[in-house]
Short mmCIF file of C-alpha atoms in Angstrom, two decimals:
data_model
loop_
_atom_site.label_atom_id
_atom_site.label_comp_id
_atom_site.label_asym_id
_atom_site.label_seq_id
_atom_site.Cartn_x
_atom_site.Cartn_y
_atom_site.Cartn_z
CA UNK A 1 -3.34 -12.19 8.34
CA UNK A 2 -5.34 -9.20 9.64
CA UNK A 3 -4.17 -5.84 8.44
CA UNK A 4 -5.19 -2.52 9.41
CA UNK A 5 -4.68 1.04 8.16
CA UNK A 6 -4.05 4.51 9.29
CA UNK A 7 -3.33 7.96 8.62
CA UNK A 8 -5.89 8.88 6.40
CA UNK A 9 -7.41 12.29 6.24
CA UNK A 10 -7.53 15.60 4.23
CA UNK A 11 -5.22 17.84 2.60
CA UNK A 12 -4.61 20.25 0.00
CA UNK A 13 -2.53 19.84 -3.18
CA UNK A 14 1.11 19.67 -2.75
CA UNK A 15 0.29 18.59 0.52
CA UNK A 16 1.92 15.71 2.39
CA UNK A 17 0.11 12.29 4.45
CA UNK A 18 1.72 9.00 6.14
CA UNK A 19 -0.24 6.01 5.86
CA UNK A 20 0.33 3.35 8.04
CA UNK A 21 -0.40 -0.67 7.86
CA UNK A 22 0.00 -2.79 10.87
CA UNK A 23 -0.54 -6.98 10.03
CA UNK A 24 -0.87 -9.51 12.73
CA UNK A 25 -1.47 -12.92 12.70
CA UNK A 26 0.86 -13.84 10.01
CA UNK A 27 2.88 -17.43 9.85
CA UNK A 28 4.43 -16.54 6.85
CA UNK A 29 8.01 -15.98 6.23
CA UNK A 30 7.89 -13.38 4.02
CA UNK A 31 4.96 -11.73 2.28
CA UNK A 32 4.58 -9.05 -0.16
CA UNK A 33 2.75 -6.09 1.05
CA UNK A 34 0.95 -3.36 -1.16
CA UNK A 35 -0.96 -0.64 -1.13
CA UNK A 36 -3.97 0.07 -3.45
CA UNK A 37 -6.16 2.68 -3.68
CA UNK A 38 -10.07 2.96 -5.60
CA UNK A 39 -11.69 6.36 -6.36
CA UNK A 40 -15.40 6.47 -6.54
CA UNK A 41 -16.35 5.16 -10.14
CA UNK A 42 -12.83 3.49 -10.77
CA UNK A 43 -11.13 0.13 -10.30
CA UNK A 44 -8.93 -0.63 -7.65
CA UNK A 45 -5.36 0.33 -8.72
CA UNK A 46 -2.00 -0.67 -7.48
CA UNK A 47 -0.25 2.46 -5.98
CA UNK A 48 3.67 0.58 -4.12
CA UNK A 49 4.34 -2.79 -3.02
CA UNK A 50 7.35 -4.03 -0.90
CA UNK A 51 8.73 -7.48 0.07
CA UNK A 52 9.28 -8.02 3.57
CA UNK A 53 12.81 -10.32 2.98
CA UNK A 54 14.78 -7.76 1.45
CA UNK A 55 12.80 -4.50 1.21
CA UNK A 56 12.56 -4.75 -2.80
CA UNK A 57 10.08 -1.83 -3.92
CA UNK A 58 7.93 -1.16 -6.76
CA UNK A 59 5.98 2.02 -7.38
CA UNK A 60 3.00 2.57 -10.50
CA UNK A 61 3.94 5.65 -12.59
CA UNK A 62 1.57 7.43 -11.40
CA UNK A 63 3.23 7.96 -7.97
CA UNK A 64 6.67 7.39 -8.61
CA UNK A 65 8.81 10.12 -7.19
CA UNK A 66 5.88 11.18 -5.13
CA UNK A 67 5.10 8.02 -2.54
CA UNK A 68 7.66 6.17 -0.83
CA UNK A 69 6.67 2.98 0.71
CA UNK A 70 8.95 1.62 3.54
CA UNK A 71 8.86 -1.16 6.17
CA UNK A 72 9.29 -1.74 10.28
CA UNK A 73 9.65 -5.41 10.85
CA UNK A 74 10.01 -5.19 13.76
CA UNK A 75 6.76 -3.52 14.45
CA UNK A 76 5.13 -5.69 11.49
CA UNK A 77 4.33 -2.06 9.66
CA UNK A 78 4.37 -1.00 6.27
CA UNK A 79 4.12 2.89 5.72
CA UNK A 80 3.34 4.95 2.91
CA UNK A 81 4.47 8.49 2.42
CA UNK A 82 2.64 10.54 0.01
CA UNK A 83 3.88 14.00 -1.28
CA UNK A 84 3.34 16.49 -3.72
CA UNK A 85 -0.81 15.27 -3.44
CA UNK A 86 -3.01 16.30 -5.94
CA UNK A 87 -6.78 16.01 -6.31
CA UNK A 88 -6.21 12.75 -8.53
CA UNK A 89 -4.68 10.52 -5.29
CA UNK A 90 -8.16 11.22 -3.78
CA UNK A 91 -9.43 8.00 -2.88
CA UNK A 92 -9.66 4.75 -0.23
CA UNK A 93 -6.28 3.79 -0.04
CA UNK A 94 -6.32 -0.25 1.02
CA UNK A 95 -3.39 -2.54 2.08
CA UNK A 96 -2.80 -5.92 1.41
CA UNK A 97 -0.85 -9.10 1.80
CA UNK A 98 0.42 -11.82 -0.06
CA UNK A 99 2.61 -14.65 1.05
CA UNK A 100 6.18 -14.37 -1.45
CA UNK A 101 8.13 -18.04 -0.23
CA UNK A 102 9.75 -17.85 -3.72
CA UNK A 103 10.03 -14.47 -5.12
CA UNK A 104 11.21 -11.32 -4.03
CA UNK A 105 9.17 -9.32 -6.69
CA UNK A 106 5.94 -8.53 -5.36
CA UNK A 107 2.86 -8.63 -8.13
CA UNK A 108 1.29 -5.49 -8.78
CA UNK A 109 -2.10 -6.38 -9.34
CA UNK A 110 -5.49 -7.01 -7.40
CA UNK A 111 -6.04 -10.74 -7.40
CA UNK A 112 -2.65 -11.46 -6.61
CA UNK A 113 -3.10 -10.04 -3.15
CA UNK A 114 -4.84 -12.84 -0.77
CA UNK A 115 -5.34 -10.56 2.48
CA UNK A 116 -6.87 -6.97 2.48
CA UNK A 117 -7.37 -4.46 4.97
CA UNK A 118 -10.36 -2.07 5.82
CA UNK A 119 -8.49 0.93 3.97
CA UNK A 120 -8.16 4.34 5.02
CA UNK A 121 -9.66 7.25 3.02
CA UNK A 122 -7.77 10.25 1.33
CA UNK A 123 -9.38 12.95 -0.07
CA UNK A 124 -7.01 15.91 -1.42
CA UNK A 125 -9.00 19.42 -2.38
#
């Protein structure tokens, strides 16, 4: 599964971005797709994930109420949509797959995630 980002860039706080994630290749039925982020100096963190079957979502704390992550299947595309940004969602924002045959809850956590993209950077100031 290849996976690659978009929609990246800068903005102030309160500001608003779309991120984008586009996977081809895939064979799977359904995957789990997430996006993480790292800031310089921190571990990578996960920020929403979404299966692909149904369109169940998760969200960390941290961005709940704020980010919305949503889905195209038709265009394989996962999209994130950040608002209200503040200086602490500056960082590489990366998106990843994971086949889900079985489960409809997607993990939330790094070495879950089998397939990875490039990632797109962020930077709020």
């Amino acid at each position: 599964v290849q996976l690659v980002e978009s929609g990246g860039g800068s903005v102030q706080p309160g500001g608003s971005l779309r991120l984008s994630c586009t996977a081809s290749g895939s064979s799977y039925a359904t995957l789990c797709m997430g996006w993480f982020r790292q800031a310089p100096g921190k571990e990578r963190e996960g920020v929403a994930t979404i299966y692909n079957g149904g369109g169940r979502t998760a969200y960390a704390d941290s961005v709940k109420g704020r980010f919305t992550i949503s889905q195209d299947n038709a265009k394989n595309t996962v999209f994130l949509q950040m608002s209200s940004l503040q200086p602490e969602d500056t960082a590489m924002y990366h998106c990843a797959a994971v086949p889900s045959p079985y489960s409809a809850m997607c993990p939330g956590v790094v070495y879950e995630y089998h397939y990875w993209g490039q990632g797109t950077q962020v930077t709020v100031s």
